[in-house]
Every structure is written in C-alpha cells, then in structure tokens.
Coordinates of C-alpha atoms in Angstrom, one line a residue:
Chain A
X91 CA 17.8 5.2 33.8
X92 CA 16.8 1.9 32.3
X93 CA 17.0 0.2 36.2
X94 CA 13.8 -1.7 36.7
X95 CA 15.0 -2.7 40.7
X96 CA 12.2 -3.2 42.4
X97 CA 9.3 -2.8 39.8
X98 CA 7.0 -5.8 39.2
X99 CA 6.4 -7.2 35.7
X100 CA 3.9 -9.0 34.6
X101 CA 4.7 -10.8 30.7
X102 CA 1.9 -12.9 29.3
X103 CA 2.6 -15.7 27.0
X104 CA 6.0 -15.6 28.6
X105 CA 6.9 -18.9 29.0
X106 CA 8.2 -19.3 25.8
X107 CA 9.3 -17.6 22.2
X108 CA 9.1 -13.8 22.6
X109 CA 7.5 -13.5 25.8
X110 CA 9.7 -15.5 27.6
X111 CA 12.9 -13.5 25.6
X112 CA 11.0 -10.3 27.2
X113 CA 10.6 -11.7 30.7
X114 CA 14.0 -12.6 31.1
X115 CA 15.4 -9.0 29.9
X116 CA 13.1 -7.9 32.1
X117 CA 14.3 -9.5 35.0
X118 CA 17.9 -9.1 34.2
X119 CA 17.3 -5.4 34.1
X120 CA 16.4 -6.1 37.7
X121 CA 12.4 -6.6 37.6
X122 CA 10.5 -9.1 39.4
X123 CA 8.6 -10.7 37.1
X124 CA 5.2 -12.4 36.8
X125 CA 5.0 -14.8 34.0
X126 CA 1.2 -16.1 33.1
X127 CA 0.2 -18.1 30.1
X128 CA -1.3 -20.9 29.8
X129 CA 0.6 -24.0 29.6
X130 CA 2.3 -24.7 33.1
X131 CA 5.5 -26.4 32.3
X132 CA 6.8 -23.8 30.3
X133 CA 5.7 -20.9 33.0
X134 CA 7.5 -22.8 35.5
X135 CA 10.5 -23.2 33.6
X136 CA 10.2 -19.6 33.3
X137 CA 9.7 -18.3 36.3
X138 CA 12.7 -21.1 37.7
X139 CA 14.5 -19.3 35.1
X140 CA 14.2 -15.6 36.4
X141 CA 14.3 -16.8 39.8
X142 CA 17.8 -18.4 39.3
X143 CA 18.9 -14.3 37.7
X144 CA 18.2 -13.6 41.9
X145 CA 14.8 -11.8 41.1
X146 CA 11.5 -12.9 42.7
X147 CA 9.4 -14.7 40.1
X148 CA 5.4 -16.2 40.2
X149 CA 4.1 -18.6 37.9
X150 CA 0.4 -17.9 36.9
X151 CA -1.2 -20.3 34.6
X152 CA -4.6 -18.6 33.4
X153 CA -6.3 -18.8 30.0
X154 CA -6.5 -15.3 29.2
X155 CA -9.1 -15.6 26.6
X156 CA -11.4 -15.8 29.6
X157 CA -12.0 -12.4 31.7
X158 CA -12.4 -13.9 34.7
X159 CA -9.6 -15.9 34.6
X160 CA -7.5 -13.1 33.6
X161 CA -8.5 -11.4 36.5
X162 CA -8.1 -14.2 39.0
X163 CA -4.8 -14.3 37.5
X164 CA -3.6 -10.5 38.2
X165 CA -5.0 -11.2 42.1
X166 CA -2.8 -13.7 42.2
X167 CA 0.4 -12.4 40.6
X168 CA -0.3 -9.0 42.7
X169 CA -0.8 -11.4 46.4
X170 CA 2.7 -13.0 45.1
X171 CA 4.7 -9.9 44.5
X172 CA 2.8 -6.8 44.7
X173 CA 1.0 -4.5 42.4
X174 CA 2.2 -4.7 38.7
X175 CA 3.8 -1.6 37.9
X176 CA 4.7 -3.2 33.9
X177 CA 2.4 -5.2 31.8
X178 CA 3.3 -6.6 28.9
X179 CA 0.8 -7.9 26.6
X180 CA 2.3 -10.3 24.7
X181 CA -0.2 -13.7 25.2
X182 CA -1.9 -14.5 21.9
X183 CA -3.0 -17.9 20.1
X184 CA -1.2 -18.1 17.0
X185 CA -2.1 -20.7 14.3
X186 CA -5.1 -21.3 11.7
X187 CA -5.4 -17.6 11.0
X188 CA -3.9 -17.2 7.7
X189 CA -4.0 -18.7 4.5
X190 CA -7.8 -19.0 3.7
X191 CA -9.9 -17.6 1.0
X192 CA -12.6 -15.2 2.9
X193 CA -15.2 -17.4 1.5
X194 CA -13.9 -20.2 3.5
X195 CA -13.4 -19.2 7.2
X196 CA -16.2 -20.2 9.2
X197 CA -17.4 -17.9 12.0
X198 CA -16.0 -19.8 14.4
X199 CA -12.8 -19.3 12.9
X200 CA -13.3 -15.4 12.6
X201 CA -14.2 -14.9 16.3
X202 CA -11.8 -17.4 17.8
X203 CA -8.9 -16.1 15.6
X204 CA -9.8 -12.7 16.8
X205 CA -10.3 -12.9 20.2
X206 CA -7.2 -15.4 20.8
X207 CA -5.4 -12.6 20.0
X208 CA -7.4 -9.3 20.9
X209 CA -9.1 -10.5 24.5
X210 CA -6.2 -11.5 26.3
X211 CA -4.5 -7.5 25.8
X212 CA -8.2 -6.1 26.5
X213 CA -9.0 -8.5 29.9
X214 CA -4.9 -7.7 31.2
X215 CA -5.2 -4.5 30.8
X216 CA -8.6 -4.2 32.1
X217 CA -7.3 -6.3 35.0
X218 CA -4.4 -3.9 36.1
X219 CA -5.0 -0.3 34.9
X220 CA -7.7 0.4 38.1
X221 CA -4.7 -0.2 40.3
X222 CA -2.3 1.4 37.9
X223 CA -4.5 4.7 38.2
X224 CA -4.8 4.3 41.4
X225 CA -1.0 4.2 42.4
X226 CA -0.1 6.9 39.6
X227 CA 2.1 4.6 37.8
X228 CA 2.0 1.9 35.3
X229 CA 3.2 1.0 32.0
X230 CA 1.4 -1.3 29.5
X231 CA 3.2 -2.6 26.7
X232 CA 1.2 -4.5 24.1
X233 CA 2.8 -6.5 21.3
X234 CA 1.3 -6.1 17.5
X235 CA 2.9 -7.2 14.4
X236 CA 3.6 -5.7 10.9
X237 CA 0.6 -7.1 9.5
X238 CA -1.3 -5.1 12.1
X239 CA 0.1 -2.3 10.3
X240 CA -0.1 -3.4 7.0
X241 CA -2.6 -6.0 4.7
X242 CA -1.8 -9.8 3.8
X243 CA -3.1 -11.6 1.4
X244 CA -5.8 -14.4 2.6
X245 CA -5.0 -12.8 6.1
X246 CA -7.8 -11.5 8.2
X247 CA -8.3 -12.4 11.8
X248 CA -4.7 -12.2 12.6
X249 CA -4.0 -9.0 10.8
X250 CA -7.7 -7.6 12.1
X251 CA -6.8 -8.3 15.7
X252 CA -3.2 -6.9 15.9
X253 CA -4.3 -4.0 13.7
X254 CA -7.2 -3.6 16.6
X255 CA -4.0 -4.3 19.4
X256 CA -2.8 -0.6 17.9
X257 CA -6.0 1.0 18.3
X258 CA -5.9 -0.5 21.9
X259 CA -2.8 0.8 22.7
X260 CA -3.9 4.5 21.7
X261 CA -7.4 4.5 23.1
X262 CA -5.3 3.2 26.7
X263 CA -2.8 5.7 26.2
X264 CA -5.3 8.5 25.7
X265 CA -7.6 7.6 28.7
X266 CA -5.2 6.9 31.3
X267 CA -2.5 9.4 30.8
X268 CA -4.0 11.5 33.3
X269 CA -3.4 9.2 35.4
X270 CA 0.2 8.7 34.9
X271 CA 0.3 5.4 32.7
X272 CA 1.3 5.2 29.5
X273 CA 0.9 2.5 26.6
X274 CA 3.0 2.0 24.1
X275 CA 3.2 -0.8 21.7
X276 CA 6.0 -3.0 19.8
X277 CA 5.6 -4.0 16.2
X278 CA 8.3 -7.1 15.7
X279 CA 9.1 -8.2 12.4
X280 CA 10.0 -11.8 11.6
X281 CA 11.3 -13.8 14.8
X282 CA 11.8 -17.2 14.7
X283 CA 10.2 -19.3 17.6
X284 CA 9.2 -22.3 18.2
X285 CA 5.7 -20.9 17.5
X286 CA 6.3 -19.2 14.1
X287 CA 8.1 -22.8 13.2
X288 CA 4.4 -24.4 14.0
X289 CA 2.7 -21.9 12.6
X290 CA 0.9 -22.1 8.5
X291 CA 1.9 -18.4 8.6
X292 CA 5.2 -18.8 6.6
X293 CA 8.2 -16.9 7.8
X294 CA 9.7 -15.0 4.9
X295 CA 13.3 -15.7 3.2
X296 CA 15.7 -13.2 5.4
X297 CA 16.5 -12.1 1.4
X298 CA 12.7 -10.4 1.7
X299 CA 14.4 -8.5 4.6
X300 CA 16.2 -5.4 4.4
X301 CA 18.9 -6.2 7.2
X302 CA 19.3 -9.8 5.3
X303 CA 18.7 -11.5 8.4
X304 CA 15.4 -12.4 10.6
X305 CA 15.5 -11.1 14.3
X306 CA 16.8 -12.4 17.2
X307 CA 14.5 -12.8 19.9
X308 CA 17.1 -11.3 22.4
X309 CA 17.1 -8.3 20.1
X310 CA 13.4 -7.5 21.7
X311 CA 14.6 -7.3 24.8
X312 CA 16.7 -3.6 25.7
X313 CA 13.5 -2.1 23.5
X314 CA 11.3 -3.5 26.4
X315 CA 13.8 -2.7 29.3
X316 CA 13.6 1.0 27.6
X317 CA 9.8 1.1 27.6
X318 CA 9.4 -0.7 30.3
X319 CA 11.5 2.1 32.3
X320 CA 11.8 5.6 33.6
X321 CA 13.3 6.5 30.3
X322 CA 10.4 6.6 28.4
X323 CA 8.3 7.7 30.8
X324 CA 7.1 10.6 28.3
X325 CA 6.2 8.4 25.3
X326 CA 2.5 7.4 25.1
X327 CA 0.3 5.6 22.4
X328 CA 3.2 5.2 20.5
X329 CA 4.0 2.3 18.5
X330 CA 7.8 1.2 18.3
X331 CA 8.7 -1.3 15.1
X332 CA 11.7 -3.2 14.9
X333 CA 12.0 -5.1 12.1
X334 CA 15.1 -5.0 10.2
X335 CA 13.7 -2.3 8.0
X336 CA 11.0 -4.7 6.7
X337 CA 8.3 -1.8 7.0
X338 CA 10.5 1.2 5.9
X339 CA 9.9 0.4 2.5
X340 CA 7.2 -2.0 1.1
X341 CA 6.4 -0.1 -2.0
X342 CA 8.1 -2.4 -4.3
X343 CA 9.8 -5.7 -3.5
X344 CA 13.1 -5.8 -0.9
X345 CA 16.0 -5.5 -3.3
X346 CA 14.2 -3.4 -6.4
X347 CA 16.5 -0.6 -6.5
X348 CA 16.2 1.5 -9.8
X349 CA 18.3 4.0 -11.3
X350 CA 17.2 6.7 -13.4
X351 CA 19.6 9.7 -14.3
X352 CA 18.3 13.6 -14.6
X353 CA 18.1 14.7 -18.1
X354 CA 20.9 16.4 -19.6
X355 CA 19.5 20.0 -19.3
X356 CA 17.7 20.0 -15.6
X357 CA 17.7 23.9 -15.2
X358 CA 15.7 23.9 -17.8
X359 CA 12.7 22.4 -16.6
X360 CA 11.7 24.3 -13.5
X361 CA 8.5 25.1 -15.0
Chain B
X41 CA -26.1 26.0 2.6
X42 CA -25.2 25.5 -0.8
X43 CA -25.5 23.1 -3.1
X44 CA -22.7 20.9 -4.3
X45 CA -22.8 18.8 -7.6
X46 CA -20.8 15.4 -8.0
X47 CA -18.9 15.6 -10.8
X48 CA -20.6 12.9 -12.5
X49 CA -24.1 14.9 -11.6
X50 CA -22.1 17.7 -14.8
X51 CA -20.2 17.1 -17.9
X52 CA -18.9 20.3 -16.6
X53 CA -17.7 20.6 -12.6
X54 CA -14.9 23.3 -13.4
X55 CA -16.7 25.3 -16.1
X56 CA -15.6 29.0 -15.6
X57 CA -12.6 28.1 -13.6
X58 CA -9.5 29.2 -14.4
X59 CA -6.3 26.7 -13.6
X60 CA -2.7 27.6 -13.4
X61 CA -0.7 24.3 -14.9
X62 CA 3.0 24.9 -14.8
X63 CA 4.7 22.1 -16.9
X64 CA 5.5 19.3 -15.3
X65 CA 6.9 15.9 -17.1
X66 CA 5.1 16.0 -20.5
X67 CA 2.9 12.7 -20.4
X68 CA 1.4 14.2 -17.2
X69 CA 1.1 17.9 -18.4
X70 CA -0.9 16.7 -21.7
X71 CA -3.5 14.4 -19.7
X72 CA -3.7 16.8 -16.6
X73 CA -4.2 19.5 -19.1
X74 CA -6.8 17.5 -21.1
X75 CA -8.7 16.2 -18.1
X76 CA -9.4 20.1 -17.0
X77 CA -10.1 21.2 -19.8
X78 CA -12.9 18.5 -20.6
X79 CA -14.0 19.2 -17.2
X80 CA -14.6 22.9 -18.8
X81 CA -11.8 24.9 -17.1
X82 CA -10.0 27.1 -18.6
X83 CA -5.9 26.3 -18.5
X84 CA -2.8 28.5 -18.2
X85 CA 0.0 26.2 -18.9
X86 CA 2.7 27.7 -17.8
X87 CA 6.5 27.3 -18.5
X88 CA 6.5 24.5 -22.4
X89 CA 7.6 25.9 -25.1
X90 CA 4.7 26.0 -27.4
X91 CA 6.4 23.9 -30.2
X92 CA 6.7 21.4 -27.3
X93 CA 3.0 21.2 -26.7
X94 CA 1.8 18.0 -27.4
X95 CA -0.5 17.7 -30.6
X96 CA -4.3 18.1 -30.0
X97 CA -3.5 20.4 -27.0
X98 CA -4.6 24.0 -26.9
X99 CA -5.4 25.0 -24.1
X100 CA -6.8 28.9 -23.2
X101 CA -3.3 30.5 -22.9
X102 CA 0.7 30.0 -22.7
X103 CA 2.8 31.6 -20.7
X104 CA 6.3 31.1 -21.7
X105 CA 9.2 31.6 -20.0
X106 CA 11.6 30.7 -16.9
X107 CA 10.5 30.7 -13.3
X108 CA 13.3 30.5 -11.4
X109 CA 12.6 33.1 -8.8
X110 CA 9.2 34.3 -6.9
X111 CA 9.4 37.7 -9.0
X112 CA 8.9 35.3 -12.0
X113 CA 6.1 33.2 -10.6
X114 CA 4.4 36.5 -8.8
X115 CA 4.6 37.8 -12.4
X116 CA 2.8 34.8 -14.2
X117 CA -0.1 34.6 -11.7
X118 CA -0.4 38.2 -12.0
X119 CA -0.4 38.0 -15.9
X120 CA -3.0 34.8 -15.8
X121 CA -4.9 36.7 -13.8
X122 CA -5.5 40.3 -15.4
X123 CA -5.4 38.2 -19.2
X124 CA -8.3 35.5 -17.8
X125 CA -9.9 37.3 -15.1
X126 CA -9.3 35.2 -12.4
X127 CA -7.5 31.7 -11.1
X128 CA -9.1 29.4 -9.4
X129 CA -6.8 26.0 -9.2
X130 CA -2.9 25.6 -9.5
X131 CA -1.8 22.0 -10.4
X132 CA 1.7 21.3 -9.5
X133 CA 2.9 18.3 -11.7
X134 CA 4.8 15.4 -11.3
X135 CA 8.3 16.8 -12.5
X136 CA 11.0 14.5 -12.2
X137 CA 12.3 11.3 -11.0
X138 CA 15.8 10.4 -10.0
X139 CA 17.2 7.4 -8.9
X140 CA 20.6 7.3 -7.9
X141 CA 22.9 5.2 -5.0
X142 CA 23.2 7.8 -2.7
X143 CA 26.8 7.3 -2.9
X144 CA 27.0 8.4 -6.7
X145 CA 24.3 11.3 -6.1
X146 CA 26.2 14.8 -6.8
X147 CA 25.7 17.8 -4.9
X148 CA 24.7 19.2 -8.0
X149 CA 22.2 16.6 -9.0
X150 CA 20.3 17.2 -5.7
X151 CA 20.1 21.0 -5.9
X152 CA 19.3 20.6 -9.2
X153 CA 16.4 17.7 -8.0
X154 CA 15.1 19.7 -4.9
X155 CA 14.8 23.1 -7.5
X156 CA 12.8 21.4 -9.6
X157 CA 10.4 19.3 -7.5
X158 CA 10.2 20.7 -4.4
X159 CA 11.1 24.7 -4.6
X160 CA 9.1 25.6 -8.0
X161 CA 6.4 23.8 -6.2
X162 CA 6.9 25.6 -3.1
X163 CA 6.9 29.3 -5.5
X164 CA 4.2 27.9 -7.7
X165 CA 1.8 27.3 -4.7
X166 CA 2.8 30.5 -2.7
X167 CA 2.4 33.0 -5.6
X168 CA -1.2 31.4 -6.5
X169 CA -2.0 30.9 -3.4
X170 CA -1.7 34.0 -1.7
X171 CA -3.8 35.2 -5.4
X172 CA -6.4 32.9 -3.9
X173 CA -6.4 33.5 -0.8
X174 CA -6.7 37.4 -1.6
X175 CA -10.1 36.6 -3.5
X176 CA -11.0 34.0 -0.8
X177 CA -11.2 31.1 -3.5
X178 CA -8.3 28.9 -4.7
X179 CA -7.7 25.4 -5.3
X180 CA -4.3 23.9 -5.1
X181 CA -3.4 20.2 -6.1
X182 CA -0.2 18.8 -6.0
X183 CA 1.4 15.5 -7.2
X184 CA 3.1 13.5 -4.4
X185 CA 4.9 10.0 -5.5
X186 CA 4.0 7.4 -2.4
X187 CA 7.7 7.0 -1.8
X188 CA 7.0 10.7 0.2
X189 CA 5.8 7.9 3.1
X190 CA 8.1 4.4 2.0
X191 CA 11.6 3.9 1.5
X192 CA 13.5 2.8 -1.8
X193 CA 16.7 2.0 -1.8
X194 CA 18.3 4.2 -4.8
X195 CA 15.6 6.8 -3.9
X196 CA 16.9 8.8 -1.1
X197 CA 16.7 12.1 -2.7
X198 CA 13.7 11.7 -4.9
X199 CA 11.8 10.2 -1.7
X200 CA 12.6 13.3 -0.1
X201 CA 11.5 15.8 -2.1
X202 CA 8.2 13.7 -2.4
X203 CA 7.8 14.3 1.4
X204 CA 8.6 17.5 1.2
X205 CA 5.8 18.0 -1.3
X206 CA 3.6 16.0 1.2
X207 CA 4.2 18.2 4.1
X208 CA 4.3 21.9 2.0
X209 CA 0.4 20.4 1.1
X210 CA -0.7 20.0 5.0
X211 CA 0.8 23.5 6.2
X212 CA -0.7 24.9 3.4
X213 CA -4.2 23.6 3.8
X214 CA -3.9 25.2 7.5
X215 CA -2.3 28.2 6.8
X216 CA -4.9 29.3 3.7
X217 CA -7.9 27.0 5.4
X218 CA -9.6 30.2 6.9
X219 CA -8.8 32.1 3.2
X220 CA -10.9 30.0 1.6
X221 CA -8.1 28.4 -0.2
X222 CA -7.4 25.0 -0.1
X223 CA -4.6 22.4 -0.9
X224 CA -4.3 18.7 -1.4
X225 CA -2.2 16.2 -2.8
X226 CA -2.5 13.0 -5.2
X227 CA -0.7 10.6 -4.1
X228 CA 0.4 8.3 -7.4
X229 CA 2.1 5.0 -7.6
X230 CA 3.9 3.4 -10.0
X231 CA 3.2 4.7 -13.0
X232 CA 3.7 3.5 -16.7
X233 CA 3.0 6.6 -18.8
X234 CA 3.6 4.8 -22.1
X235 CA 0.5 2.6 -22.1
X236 CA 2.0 -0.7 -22.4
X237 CA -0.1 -3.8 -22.4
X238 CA -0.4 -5.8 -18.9
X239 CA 0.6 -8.9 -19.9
X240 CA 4.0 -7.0 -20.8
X241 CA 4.2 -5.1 -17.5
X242 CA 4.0 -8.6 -15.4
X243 CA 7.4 -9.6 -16.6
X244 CA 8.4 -6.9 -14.4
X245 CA 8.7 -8.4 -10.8
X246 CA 7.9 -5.3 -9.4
X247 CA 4.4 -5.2 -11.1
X248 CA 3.7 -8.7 -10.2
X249 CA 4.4 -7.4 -6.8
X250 CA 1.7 -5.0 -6.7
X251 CA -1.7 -5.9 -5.2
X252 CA -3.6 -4.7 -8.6
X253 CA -0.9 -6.5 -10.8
X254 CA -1.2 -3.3 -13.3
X255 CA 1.1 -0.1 -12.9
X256 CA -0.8 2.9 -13.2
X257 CA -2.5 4.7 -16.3
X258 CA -2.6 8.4 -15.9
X259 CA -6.0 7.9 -16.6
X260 CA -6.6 6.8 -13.6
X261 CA -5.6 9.8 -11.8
X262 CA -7.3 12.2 -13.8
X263 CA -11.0 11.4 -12.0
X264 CA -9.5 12.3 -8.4
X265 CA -7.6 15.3 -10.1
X266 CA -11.2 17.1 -11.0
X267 CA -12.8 15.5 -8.0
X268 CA -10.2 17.9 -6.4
X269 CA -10.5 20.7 -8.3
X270 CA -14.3 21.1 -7.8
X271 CA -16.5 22.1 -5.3
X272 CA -17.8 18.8 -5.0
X273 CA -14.6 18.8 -2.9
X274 CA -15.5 21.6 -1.1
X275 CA -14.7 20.4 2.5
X276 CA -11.6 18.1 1.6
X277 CA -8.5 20.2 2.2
X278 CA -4.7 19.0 3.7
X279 CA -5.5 15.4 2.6
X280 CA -3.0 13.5 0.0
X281 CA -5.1 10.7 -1.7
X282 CA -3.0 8.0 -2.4
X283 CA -4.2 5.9 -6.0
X284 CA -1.3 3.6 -6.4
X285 CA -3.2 -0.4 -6.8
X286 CA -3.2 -1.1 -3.3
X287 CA 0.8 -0.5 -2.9
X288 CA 0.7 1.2 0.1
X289 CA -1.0 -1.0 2.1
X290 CA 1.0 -4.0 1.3
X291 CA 2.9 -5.8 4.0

C-alpha cells in the first residue's frame, strides 16, 4: 500500500535538511528519485546517497526561482528517469524574512522573500502537472509551515508566502482532480537543520512544544511515503501538520493549564 | 429591496424586538441584558431568580423557573410570546467554565457540564427557533469560547462543549436559513469580567501572551452582540465571530 516501486520522485531543495530527509524516505520506500536544488555538491551527495539504497537517482541543479530554469530542470529529470509521477515541493530560500519592523523591509526584501519561497512551488508544479494530466496520475506535495497557518510577530514575507503555499495547494487540488492528481500539503513544526541553525528565525525552546521535544527530520518521512502513495490516493487539498501538537492549542501559552471547579449547586443553573 | 440601517445610523437598531435571554453566568447576563435593552429591545430573561437580578436591571419580564426539559423551554417561549407579542432574538449565554485534568473529571461533572452548556443551549435554541421560524423571523446568538477550535490542556470537556455550541450554530443557520431565522455565534476570548486594571492583568503570563496584551471586557462584545441581533445583519447567518485580541491567530 505505501510501495512506491517504480514511481519517480522528484524532491526540490533535497539535497539537504528536510528535503533531503524526504528524498531518502522516498527512495527507501522504493522510488526513483530526482533531487534538484540548487547548490550541486549537496544534490550529488544526494543523489550518490539514494543511488547507493539501489534506486536510480538524477541530480538536477536549477535555481527554481527562475521559470525557465525550473522547466529546463523537469526536462531533464523526466529524459533521466521518466515522467514524475511525485513532486514534492519543498525548495525555498530561507533567511532575512523575519524579524523586521514593517516600516523597515525594503521592497526588495518583500518580493525576494516572497517569491524565494512561493515561485519555486508555482514554476514545479507548472512544470509537471501538463504531463501529470496527461498520464492520469500525479501527486504534488508542497511543504508550508505553521506560520503559514498562523501570524508572527515582525513576520511577513515568510509567513505571506507559505500561507499563499496553502492556497496553492487547494487551487491545484481543485483544478486538477479531474484529472486524477491530487495535492496535498505538509505543515512541519520546528525541525532542526542545518538551515533553521543559520537562520535569524529563532527555533523555539522544545518547553514551548507540547510533545517537549522539536522534530526529527526522519519523522517527515513515512507522512510523505503515505502521501506520496496509493494510500492516499483519495485525499486532495488537504493540508497534513505534524508538529508535536504545537498548533493544537495556541490560545494561551504551552504549559498554561488552569483549573476551575463547577459550583457547588450545578443543577441549578441550567437556565 | 429594503433598506438596512447600521446600528450606529440608530440609537435604537432592536426597538420593538422582543429577546429571549435565559441566564447565563451573571456578569454576562447583566451586560448582555443591558446592551439590548439600550439598543431598545425588549428582554425576557429567563431562568434568575429575581432577588438575584443584578441592581439597575429591569428588564420587560421574568420568567422564573427550571428548564430542564423541552416541555419547560416550549412553555417559556410560548408564555414570552402570548405575554409580549412576539420574540424576535434568543441569546444563549456564556454559562460555565470548567477546568479539570481529565483524569480527575467525574462522570458526574461532565453530565452535569454538557447539561448546562451544551443541551439547555440546544432546547433554548430549538424551542425559539422553531417560534421563529413559524413567524418567518428569528434571531439566534450564541456564545462560543475559542477553545471550541484550540486545545487547552485541563480543558477537555469545556473545549468540547464549546464546539459543540459551534457546530449546533452552523446546522442551525442551514436548517432555519430558508425560515427566515437565522443563527450565529460570538466567539469570545479570554475574558476578565471583574474589570481589573491592565497593568494588573500583565502579571499574568498568559495575558502578556496575547497579541492585544488586555483580556477581554464584556464591553467589548456587546457591539457585535446588537450588530447580530439587527437587521443590519440581515444576510450574516452560520458565522461565529471570534473577538478574543488577536488570540486565535497567534502562532
């Protein structure tokens, strides 16, 4: 049920942090896999990686940012191994986002904090859903965050563009379910990488998280394997958050938990 | 097409309305109360004792009594109707919290928690409302915490009869859409009903966590409550509005 034999992946940003944690699950769930992004050592290391696990494996550097090159990338990664039947959007420039009074971030900073993060899902999946339709299959899997979900203080272009990676995920799973492909999209909570530890964007204390721990990035990976396979094949524009429970509550801080007794004479007060 | 007045446009949006207020907790009943009644509706508050009516209260009638079955609440719309001529709104009041470990909540504690805020509500709305939706006008508001749509620990079983409330206020609005009767919701944070000063409240960590720094006055709900009880409403039904300083949306 969750056997991806055969089935081509393509995982942006995956050469390292949570991509690359994806891509390997991927492959070891028996997926060839396609790993693009844009620094080549790391795609190579990669794609050595997933070859070693006995699965064919293509490294495409691309900076996905750029249309064109997105698509010149997907023309190579389907003349490697074949048409992408997975696509997981996980490419996005992290860093320089957060932290800044609105009054202070330039326009330059709004659009390229944006679109480091919102173009590369939009030119992927632009890239592969034509053949996707085509062939009556496809699954695109596109990675948000909580604070696409919810606000952060002095946060705008990273929050705007993974809230806007939500709305991308339901506009694609609305227009190309007739066609047999779904999108669905993963909301992680707090995973260290080396990324997040070069990032301003402070991690939170694991106290601030309900399961008292930040995630794994190996814990991503059987949620992708899942949507990623025939045994989700039903679920569409949904959007899956694992997070440690970070998101279930948020209406006071992690850890306030009052107690407050009925009163002594309940029956009462049905009134 | 007829024309719709903003409340602020009157002093008066709800004059010669008639609302149903069953008592709820009793810093909520007074100012829901008030607020309708300076908006120039008439109120039935239903269920206080009158020597528990807050001073300065009087509002147009009392019925007294318990309501612990649909007979009874069938009964008290019936009587607010024939003694006031008609009942346009039914507020259904914040009643009461409970926070317990769910390991130390009794079974008689949550029967006794999901009687009083979810299945009066649930008699309440269906006695009035099918009233309403027999004179193809009606109006029902109900009060829905926002921890019907978060998680706290220690709230299991209040939580849950706050999404209860939620989801009664949706079907309703659909089923009674067509009868001219609609229902929504208010969707309230946290609330300090005893007016304390905000420098005193940011001790608390859990107001220094909110993104307006301030609990909630019930002040501040009382706009949205006769917003929603006039027709300047008029096309706003199944919605819960939540007023809470910006808790909701915080990461």
């Amino acid at each position: 049920m969750f056997d991806l034999t055969g089935a081509v992946a393509a995982v942006t940003g995956g050469g390292s942090g949570l991509g690359l944690a994806m891509a390997l699950a991927l492959a070891e769930a028996g997926a060839d896999v396609a790993v693009i992004g844009r620094r080549r050592g790391p795609i190579e290391e990669a794609a050595s990686r997933i070859k070693d696990l006995g699965r064919r494996a293509v490294a495409a550097q691309a900076d996905l940012t750029d249309g064109t090159h997105a698509s010149a990338a997907f023309n190579q990664v389907t003349s490697s191994l074949g048409p992408v039947d997975v696509l997981v959007n996980n490419a996005g420039l992290v860093g320089g986002q957060g932290g800044v009074a609105i009054w202070d971030v330039t326009d330059d900073a709004w659009r390229g904090g944006v679109s480091g993060i919102l173009d590369p899902a939009f030119y992927c999946s632009r890239a592969v859903s034509r053949q996707m339709c085509d062939r009556g299959k496809g699954k695109i899997i596109n990675v948000s965050s909580g604070l696409g979900l919810r606000g952060a203080r002095d946060n705008y272009m990273y929050g705007c563009a993974k809230g806007a990676i939500v709305q991308l995920t339901r506009s694609l799973a609305v227009s190309l379910g007739r066609y047999g492909v779904t999108a669905n999209c993963i909301v992680p909570g707090f995973f260290p990488t080396e990324g997040t530890a070069a990032s301003p964007m402070a991690l939170p204390s694991a106290e601030f998280i309900p399961a008292g721990r930040v995630g794994r990035p190996g814990e991503l990976g059987p949620l992708v394997v899942w949507l990623a396979s025939a045994a989700s094949s039903y679920m569409t524009g949904e959007v899956f958050v694992i997070d440690g429970g970070g998101l279930a509550g948020g209406y006071a801080p992690t850890g306030y938990a009052p107690v407050m007794h009925l009163p002594s004479s309940p029956a009462r007060r049905s009134g | 097409m007829t024309t719709v007045s903003t409340p602020a446009a009157q002093d008066t949006p709800l004059a010669g309305n008639v609302a149903l207020v069953p008592a709820g907790a009793p810093a909520w009943t007074l100012a829901a109360c008030r607020a309708l009644m300076q908006a120039g509706a008439g109120v039935v508050l239903a269920g206080g004792p009158r020597n528990a009516l807050p001073a300065g209260l009087s509002p147009s009638g009392v019925l007294q009594g318990a309501f612990h079955s649909s007979v009874q609440t069938d009964a008290a719309v019936a009587k607010a109707v024939s003694q006031y001529g008609r009942l346009d709104i039914l507020v259904n009041l914040p009643q009461h919290e409970l926070f317990l470990p769910a390991a130390d909540l009794t079974d008689g504690a949550l029967r006794a928690l999901l009687e009083q805020n979810v299945e009066s509500a649930y008699r309440w709305s269906r006695s009035a409302g099918l009233e309403m939706a027999a004179r193809k006008r009606g109006n029902i508001i109900t009060f829905v915490s926002g921890l019907s749509r978060r998680g706290l620990a220690n709230g299991s079983a209040f939580a849950m009869t706050q999404a209860a409330l939620d989801a009664m206020t949706q079907s309703l609005a659909l089923e009674w859409a067509a009868a001219g009767v609609r229902a929504n919701g208010i969707g309230y944070g946290w609330v300090d009903t005893e007016g304390r000063p905000i420098e005193e409240q940011q001790k608390d960590r859990l107001v220094r966590f909110l993104p307006l720094r301030r609990k909630g006055q019930l002040e501040d709900y009382m706009g949205l409550l006769v917003y929603l009880a006039s027709d300047a409403s008029g096309f706003v039904t199944g919605q819960t509005v939540f007023i809470d300083g910006g808790a909701m949306v915080h990461a």
